[in-house]
């Protein structure tokens, strides 16, 4: 079945450093979504990428969708303590299933 | 506030028991998804309903079942509970048939003793 792998599982950074999490799907995706889950909270939608090679920015966050629509990345520039949480990618292959990666837990040391 | 309501927020029960988790989607959303999140685990897709019909199924155990009612609320039934079923169960809703942005509820934390 469809699998979505995400690395790294954990990332500890100093405030101000950059952070990147990578997502790879075993199948071609129709779109990919990114969510953030704060400690003790629920996942909150960040963005959806649909087009091959698409790049989208939200302030310090940059999202990319690979040319083959099988991988994606989220890059945060100059992390802040408010960025703490677990970042999930979620792949949709139009089968009605939105499959989540295992998530990358980001901790930021002030 | 996502607009998705889940009850109960916390539930403690014993092995072998049966529980029902309830979800009310955002007003107007026709799709409901159920996910299981165990400790240090990602979000495992269980099942999706759209306008009352089962749309997609994940690795949902046979001891688990779900349904979506005409008023669009959904229930997830977990029976013959085992210790390993202890987890946070999230419901999410979406306006679209195919996945668009999912709005998650705050989850129901199930503890099986």
Coordinates of C-alpha atoms in Angstrom, one line a residue:
Chain A
X1 CA 0.0 0.0 0.0
X2 CA 0.9 3.6 -0.2
X3 CA 3.6 4.7 2.3
X4 CA 4.9 8.1 3.2
X5 CA 8.3 8.3 4.8
X6 CA 9.5 11.4 6.6
X7 CA 12.9 12.2 8.0
X8 CA 14.4 13.1 10.3
X9 CA 12.2 11.9 13.2
X10 CA 13.7 14.5 15.6
X11 CA 15.5 17.7 15.1
X12 CA 17.0 19.9 17.8
X13 CA 18.2 23.3 16.7
X14 CA 19.4 26.5 18.3
X15 CA 17.1 29.4 17.8
X16 CA 18.0 31.2 14.6
X17 CA 19.2 28.1 12.9
X18 CA 17.4 26.7 9.8
X19 CA 15.4 23.5 9.8
X20 CA 14.4 21.1 7.0
X21 CA 12.2 18.0 7.0
X22 CA 11.8 15.7 4.0
X23 CA 9.0 13.5 2.9
X24 CA 9.0 10.7 0.4
X25 CA 6.1 8.7 -1.0
X26 CA 6.2 5.2 -2.4
X27 CA 3.6 6.3 -5.1
X28 CA 3.0 9.3 -7.2
X29 CA 0.8 11.8 -5.4
X30 CA -2.0 14.0 -6.6
X31 CA -1.1 16.5 -3.9
X32 CA 0.8 16.8 -0.7
X33 CA -0.2 18.6 2.4
X34 CA 1.7 19.8 5.5
X35 CA 0.4 20.0 9.0
X36 CA 1.8 21.2 12.3
X37 CA 0.9 19.7 15.6
X38 CA 2.0 21.6 18.7
X39 CA 2.7 19.6 21.9
X40 CA -0.6 18.5 23.3
X41 CA -2.5 19.9 20.4
X42 CA -4.1 18.7 17.2
X43 CA -2.8 18.8 13.6
X44 CA -3.3 22.2 11.9
X45 CA -3.2 22.6 8.2
X46 CA -0.3 24.6 6.8
X47 CA -0.4 24.2 3.1
X48 CA -1.3 22.1 0.1
X49 CA 1.0 21.6 -3.0
X50 CA -0.5 20.3 -6.2
X51 CA 1.8 21.0 -9.1
X52 CA 5.0 19.2 -10.1
X53 CA 8.0 21.3 -8.9
X54 CA 5.7 23.7 -7.0
X55 CA 7.3 26.0 -4.4
X56 CA 5.3 28.0 -2.0
X57 CA 6.4 30.3 0.8
X58 CA 4.7 31.4 4.0
X59 CA 6.9 33.9 5.7
X60 CA 9.9 31.9 7.0
X61 CA 8.5 28.6 5.7
X62 CA 9.3 27.3 2.2
X63 CA 7.5 24.2 0.9
X64 CA 8.5 22.3 -2.2
X65 CA 6.9 19.5 -4.2
X66 CA 9.2 17.3 -6.3
X67 CA 9.1 17.1 -10.1
X68 CA 8.0 13.5 -9.9
X69 CA 5.4 14.4 -7.3
X70 CA 6.8 11.7 -5.0
X71 CA 8.7 13.9 -2.6
X72 CA 8.4 17.1 -0.7
X73 CA 10.2 19.3 1.8
X74 CA 9.5 22.0 4.3
X75 CA 12.3 24.4 5.2
X76 CA 12.1 26.9 8.0
X77 CA 14.6 29.8 8.0
X78 CA 15.8 31.2 11.3
X79 CA 13.8 29.1 13.6
X80 CA 12.0 30.7 16.5
X81 CA 10.7 29.1 19.7
X82 CA 7.2 29.4 18.4
X83 CA 8.1 26.9 15.6
X84 CA 8.3 24.1 18.2
X85 CA 6.1 21.1 17.3
X86 CA 5.8 18.1 15.1
X87 CA 5.5 18.7 11.3
X88 CA 3.7 16.2 9.3
X89 CA 3.5 15.7 5.5
X90 CA 0.4 13.9 4.2
X91 CA 0.1 12.4 0.7
X92 CA -3.0 12.0 -1.3
X93 CA -3.0 9.6 -4.2
X94 CA -6.7 10.3 -5.0
X95 CA -7.7 7.0 -3.4
X96 CA -9.5 8.9 -0.7
X97 CA -6.8 8.2 1.8
X98 CA -4.6 11.0 3.1
X99 CA -1.6 9.1 4.4
X100 CA 0.5 10.9 6.9
X101 CA 4.3 10.6 7.4
X102 CA 5.6 9.8 10.8
X103 CA 6.4 13.4 11.5
X104 CA 9.4 15.4 12.4
X105 CA 9.5 16.7 15.9
X106 CA 11.3 20.1 16.1
X107 CA 12.6 21.5 19.3
X108 CA 14.2 24.9 19.5
X109 CA 16.6 25.9 22.1
X110 CA 16.5 29.7 22.9
Chain B
X1 CA -11.2 26.4 17.2
X2 CA -11.4 24.1 14.1
X3 CA -15.2 23.7 14.3
X4 CA -14.8 19.9 14.7
X5 CA -16.1 18.6 17.9
X6 CA -15.1 15.3 19.4
X7 CA -16.5 13.6 22.5
X8 CA -15.4 12.4 25.0
X9 CA -12.1 14.2 25.4
X10 CA -10.8 11.5 27.7
X11 CA -12.0 7.9 28.3
X12 CA -10.6 5.2 30.6
X13 CA -11.8 1.7 30.3
X14 CA -10.8 -1.9 30.8
X15 CA -9.6 -4.5 28.4
X16 CA -12.5 -6.4 26.6
X17 CA -14.8 -3.4 26.8
X18 CA -16.4 -1.4 24.0
X19 CA -16.5 2.3 23.5
X20 CA -17.9 4.8 21.1
X21 CA -16.2 8.0 20.0
X22 CA -18.3 10.7 18.5
X23 CA -17.4 13.4 16.0
X24 CA -19.4 16.4 14.7
X25 CA -17.7 17.8 11.6
X26 CA -17.6 21.5 10.7
X27 CA -20.8 22.9 9.5
X28 CA -21.2 22.0 5.8
X29 CA -18.4 19.5 5.6
X30 CA -19.4 16.2 4.1
X31 CA -16.2 14.2 4.6
X32 CA -15.2 12.8 7.9
X33 CA -11.8 11.1 8.5
X34 CA -10.7 9.0 11.5
X35 CA -7.1 8.8 12.5
X36 CA -5.3 7.0 15.4
X37 CA -2.2 8.5 17.0
X38 CA -0.3 6.3 19.4
X39 CA 2.5 7.5 21.7
X40 CA 5.4 8.7 19.5
X41 CA 3.5 7.5 16.4
X42 CA 2.3 9.3 13.5
X43 CA -1.3 9.6 12.4
X44 CA -2.6 6.2 11.2
X45 CA -5.5 6.5 8.8
X46 CA -8.5 4.4 9.8
X47 CA -11.4 5.3 7.6
X48 CA -13.1 8.0 5.6
X49 CA -16.8 8.7 5.0
X50 CA -18.4 11.1 2.6
X51 CA -22.0 12.1 2.9
X52 CA -22.9 8.9 4.8
X53 CA -21.0 6.5 2.5
X54 CA -17.7 4.8 3.3
X55 CA -15.2 6.2 0.9
X56 CA -11.8 4.8 1.9
X57 CA -10.4 2.4 4.4
X58 CA -7.0 2.2 6.0
X59 CA -5.6 -0.4 8.4
X60 CA -8.7 -0.4 10.6
X61 CA -9.0 -3.5 12.8
X62 CA -12.0 -5.7 12.4
X63 CA -12.8 -4.9 16.1
X64 CA -13.3 -1.3 15.0
X65 CA -16.2 0.0 13.0
X66 CA -17.5 3.4 12.1
X67 CA -20.4 5.1 10.5
X68 CA -21.6 8.5 9.4
X69 CA -25.2 9.4 10.1
X70 CA -27.6 11.5 8.0
X71 CA -26.9 14.6 10.1
X72 CA -23.2 14.0 9.1
X73 CA -21.9 13.3 12.6
X74 CA -19.8 10.2 12.8
X75 CA -19.1 7.5 15.4
X76 CA -16.1 5.2 15.8
X77 CA -16.9 2.1 17.7
X78 CA -14.0 0.2 19.3
X79 CA -14.8 -3.3 20.8
X80 CA -12.9 -6.0 22.6
X81 CA -10.4 -3.4 23.6
X82 CA -6.8 -4.3 24.1
X83 CA -4.0 -2.4 25.9
X84 CA -2.5 -1.6 22.5
X85 CA -5.7 0.3 21.6
X86 CA -4.7 3.1 24.0
X87 CA -4.2 6.1 21.8
X88 CA -5.4 9.5 20.7
X89 CA -8.2 9.2 18.2
X90 CA -8.7 12.2 15.9
X91 CA -11.6 13.0 13.7
X92 CA -11.1 15.4 10.9
X93 CA -13.5 16.9 8.4
X94 CA -13.2 18.3 4.9
X95 CA -15.6 20.1 2.6
X96 CA -14.5 18.1 -0.4
X97 CA -14.9 14.5 -1.6
X98 CA -11.3 14.3 -2.5
X99 CA -8.9 15.4 0.2
X100 CA -8.5 19.1 0.6
X101 CA -7.6 20.8 3.8
X102 CA -8.5 18.7 6.8
X103 CA -9.8 20.3 10.0
X104 CA -9.0 18.2 13.0
X105 CA -10.9 18.0 16.3
X106 CA -9.0 18.0 19.6
X107 CA -9.1 14.3 19.8
X108 CA -10.4 11.6 22.2
X109 CA -7.7 10.1 24.4
X110 CA -8.5 6.5 25.1
X111 CA -6.7 4.7 27.9
X112 CA -7.3 0.9 28.2
X113 CA -6.2 -0.6 31.5

